[in-house]
Tab-separated table of C-alpha atoms in Angstrom:
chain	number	residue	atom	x	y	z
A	1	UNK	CA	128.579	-11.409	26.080
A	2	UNK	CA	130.872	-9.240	27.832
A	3	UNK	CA	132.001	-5.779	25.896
A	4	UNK	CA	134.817	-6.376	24.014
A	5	UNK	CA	137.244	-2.821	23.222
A	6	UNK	CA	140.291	-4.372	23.231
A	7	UNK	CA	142.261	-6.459	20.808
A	8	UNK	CA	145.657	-6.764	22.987
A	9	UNK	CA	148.523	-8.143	21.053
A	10	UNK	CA	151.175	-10.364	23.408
A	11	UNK	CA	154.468	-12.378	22.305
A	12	UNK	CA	155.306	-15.650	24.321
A	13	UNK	CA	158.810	-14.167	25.022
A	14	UNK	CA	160.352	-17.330	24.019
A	15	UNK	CA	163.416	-17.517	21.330
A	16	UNK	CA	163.337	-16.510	17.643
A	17	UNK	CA	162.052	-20.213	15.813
A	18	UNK	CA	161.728	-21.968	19.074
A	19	UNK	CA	158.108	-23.446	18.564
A	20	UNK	CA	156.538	-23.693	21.665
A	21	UNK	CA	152.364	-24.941	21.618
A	22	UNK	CA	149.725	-24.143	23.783
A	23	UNK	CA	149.704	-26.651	26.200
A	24	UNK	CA	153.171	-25.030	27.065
A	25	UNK	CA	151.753	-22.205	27.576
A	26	UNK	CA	148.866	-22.876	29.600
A	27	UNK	CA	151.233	-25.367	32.072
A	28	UNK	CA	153.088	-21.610	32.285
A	29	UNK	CA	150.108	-20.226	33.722
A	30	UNK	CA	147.984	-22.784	35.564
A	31	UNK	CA	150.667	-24.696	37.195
A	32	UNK	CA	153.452	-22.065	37.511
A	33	UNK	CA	151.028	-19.012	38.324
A	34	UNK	CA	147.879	-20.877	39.664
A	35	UNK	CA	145.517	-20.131	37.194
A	36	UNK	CA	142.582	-21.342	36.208
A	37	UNK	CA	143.341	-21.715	32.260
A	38	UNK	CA	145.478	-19.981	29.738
A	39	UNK	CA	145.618	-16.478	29.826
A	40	UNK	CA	144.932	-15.550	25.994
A	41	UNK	CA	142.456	-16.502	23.937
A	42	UNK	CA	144.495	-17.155	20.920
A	43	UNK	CA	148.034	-18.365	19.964
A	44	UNK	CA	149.816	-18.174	17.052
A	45	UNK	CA	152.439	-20.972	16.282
A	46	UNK	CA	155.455	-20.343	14.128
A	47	UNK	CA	153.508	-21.327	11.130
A	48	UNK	CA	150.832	-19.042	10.986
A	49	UNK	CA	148.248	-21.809	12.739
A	50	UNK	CA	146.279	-20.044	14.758
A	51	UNK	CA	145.018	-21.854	17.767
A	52	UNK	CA	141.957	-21.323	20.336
A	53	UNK	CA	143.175	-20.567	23.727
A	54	UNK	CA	140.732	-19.536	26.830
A	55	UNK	CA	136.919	-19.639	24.992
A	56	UNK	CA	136.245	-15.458	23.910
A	57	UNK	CA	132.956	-15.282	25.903
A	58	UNK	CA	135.686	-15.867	29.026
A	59	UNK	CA	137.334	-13.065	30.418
A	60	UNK	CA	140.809	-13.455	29.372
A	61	UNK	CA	143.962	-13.363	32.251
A	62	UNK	CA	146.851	-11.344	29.884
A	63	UNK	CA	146.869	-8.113	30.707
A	64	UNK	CA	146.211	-6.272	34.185
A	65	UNK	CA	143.687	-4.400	34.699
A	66	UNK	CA	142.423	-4.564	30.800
A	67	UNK	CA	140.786	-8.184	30.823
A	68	UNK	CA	137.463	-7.489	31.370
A	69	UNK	CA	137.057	-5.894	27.882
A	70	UNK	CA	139.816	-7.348	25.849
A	71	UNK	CA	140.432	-10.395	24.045
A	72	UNK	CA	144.380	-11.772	24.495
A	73	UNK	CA	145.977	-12.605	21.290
A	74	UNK	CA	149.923	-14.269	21.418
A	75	UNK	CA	152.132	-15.403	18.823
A	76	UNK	CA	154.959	-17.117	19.564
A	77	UNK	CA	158.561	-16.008	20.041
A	78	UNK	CA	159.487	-12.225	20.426
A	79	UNK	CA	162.735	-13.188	21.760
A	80	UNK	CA	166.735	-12.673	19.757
A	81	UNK	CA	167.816	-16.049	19.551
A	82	UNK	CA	170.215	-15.641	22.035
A	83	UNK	CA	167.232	-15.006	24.346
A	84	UNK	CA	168.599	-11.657	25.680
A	85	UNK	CA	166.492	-9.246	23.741
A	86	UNK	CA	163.400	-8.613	22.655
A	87	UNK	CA	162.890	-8.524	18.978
A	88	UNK	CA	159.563	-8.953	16.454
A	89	UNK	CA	160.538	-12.271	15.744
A	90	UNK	CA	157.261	-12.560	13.541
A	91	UNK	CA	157.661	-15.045	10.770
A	92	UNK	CA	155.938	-13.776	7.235
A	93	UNK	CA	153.278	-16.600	7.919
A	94	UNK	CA	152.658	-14.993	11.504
A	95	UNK	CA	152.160	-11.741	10.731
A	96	UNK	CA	149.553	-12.554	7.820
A	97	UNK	CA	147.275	-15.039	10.342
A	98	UNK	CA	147.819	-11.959	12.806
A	99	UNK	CA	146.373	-9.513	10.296
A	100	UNK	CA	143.561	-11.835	9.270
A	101	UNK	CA	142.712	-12.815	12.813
A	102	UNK	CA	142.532	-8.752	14.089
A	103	UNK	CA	140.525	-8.025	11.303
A	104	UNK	CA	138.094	-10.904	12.161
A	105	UNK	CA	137.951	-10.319	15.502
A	106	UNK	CA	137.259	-6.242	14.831
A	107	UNK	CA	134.454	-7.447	12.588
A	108	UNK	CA	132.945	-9.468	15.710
A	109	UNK	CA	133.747	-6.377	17.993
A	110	UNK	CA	133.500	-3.474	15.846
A	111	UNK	CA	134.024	-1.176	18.722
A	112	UNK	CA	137.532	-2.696	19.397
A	113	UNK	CA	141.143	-1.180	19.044
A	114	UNK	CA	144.406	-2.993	18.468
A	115	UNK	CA	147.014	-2.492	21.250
A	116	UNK	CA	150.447	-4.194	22.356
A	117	UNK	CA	150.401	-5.157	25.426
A	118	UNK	CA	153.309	-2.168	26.029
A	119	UNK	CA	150.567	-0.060	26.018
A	120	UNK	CA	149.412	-1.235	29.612
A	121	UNK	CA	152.506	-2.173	31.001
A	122	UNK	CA	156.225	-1.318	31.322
A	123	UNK	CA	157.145	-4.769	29.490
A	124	UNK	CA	158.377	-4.460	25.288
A	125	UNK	CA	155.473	-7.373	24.878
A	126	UNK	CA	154.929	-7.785	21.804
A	127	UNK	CA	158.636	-6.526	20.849
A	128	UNK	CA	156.919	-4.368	17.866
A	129	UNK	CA	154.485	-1.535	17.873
A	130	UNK	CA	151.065	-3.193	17.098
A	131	UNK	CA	148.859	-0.049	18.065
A	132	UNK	CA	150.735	1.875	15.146
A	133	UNK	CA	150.959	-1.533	12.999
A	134	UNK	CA	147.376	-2.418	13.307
A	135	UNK	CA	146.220	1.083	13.552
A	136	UNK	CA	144.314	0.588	10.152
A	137	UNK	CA	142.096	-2.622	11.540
């Protein structure tokens, strides 16, 4: 099993309540940027389901230069509804299955720290702070 450190938190950039599922997501990346599956590893749907993505023993494709010792987490919107801006669009239900799924995951990989995927990258993805949110996990 590869060495997991990182718990990267992403947003879908997509609207404030527009659901969107997975399969969306992974056409986004295997037809529209060639690869070979969906880039996280988990989703999180307006209503708090959380759903697998890309298998966790896989090296995930969300955040470059970081995959090799991450696992990709998204939840869905992080968008105003207007689309224009980013905003933590996180619905109550969201944020509690985001919680619970961070602290399972840093149970599985104890050595792991919760990031946004800002931390790597010049993009507001997730459109909150989840290093200082999640700095507790």
């Amino acid at each position: 099993m590869r060495k997991i450190n990182k718990l990267i938190v992403h947003c879908s950039a997509t609207r404030e309540c527009q659901h969107i599922d997975i399969d969306t997501i992974r056409g986004w990346h295997v037809n529209e940027r060639g690869w070979s599956d969906i880039g996280y590893h988990y989703v999180i749907y307006l209503d708090g389901t959380v759903v697998k993505g890309r298998d966790i023993r896989a090296q995930g494709a969300h955040t470059k230069g970081q995959n090799k010792n991450s696992i990709g987490i998204c939840y869905v919107g992080g968008l105003s509804s207007d689309g224009k801006d980013s905003k933590d669009t996180r619905t109550d239900v969201q944020k509690e299955s985001l919680s619970k799924l961070l602290s399972d995951l840093k149970s599985m990989f104890c050595d792991s720290v919760v990031h946004g995927h800002r931390d790597f990258s010049s993009k507001e993805c997730p459109s909150f702070d989840a290093t200082k949110e999640y700095k507790d996990i």
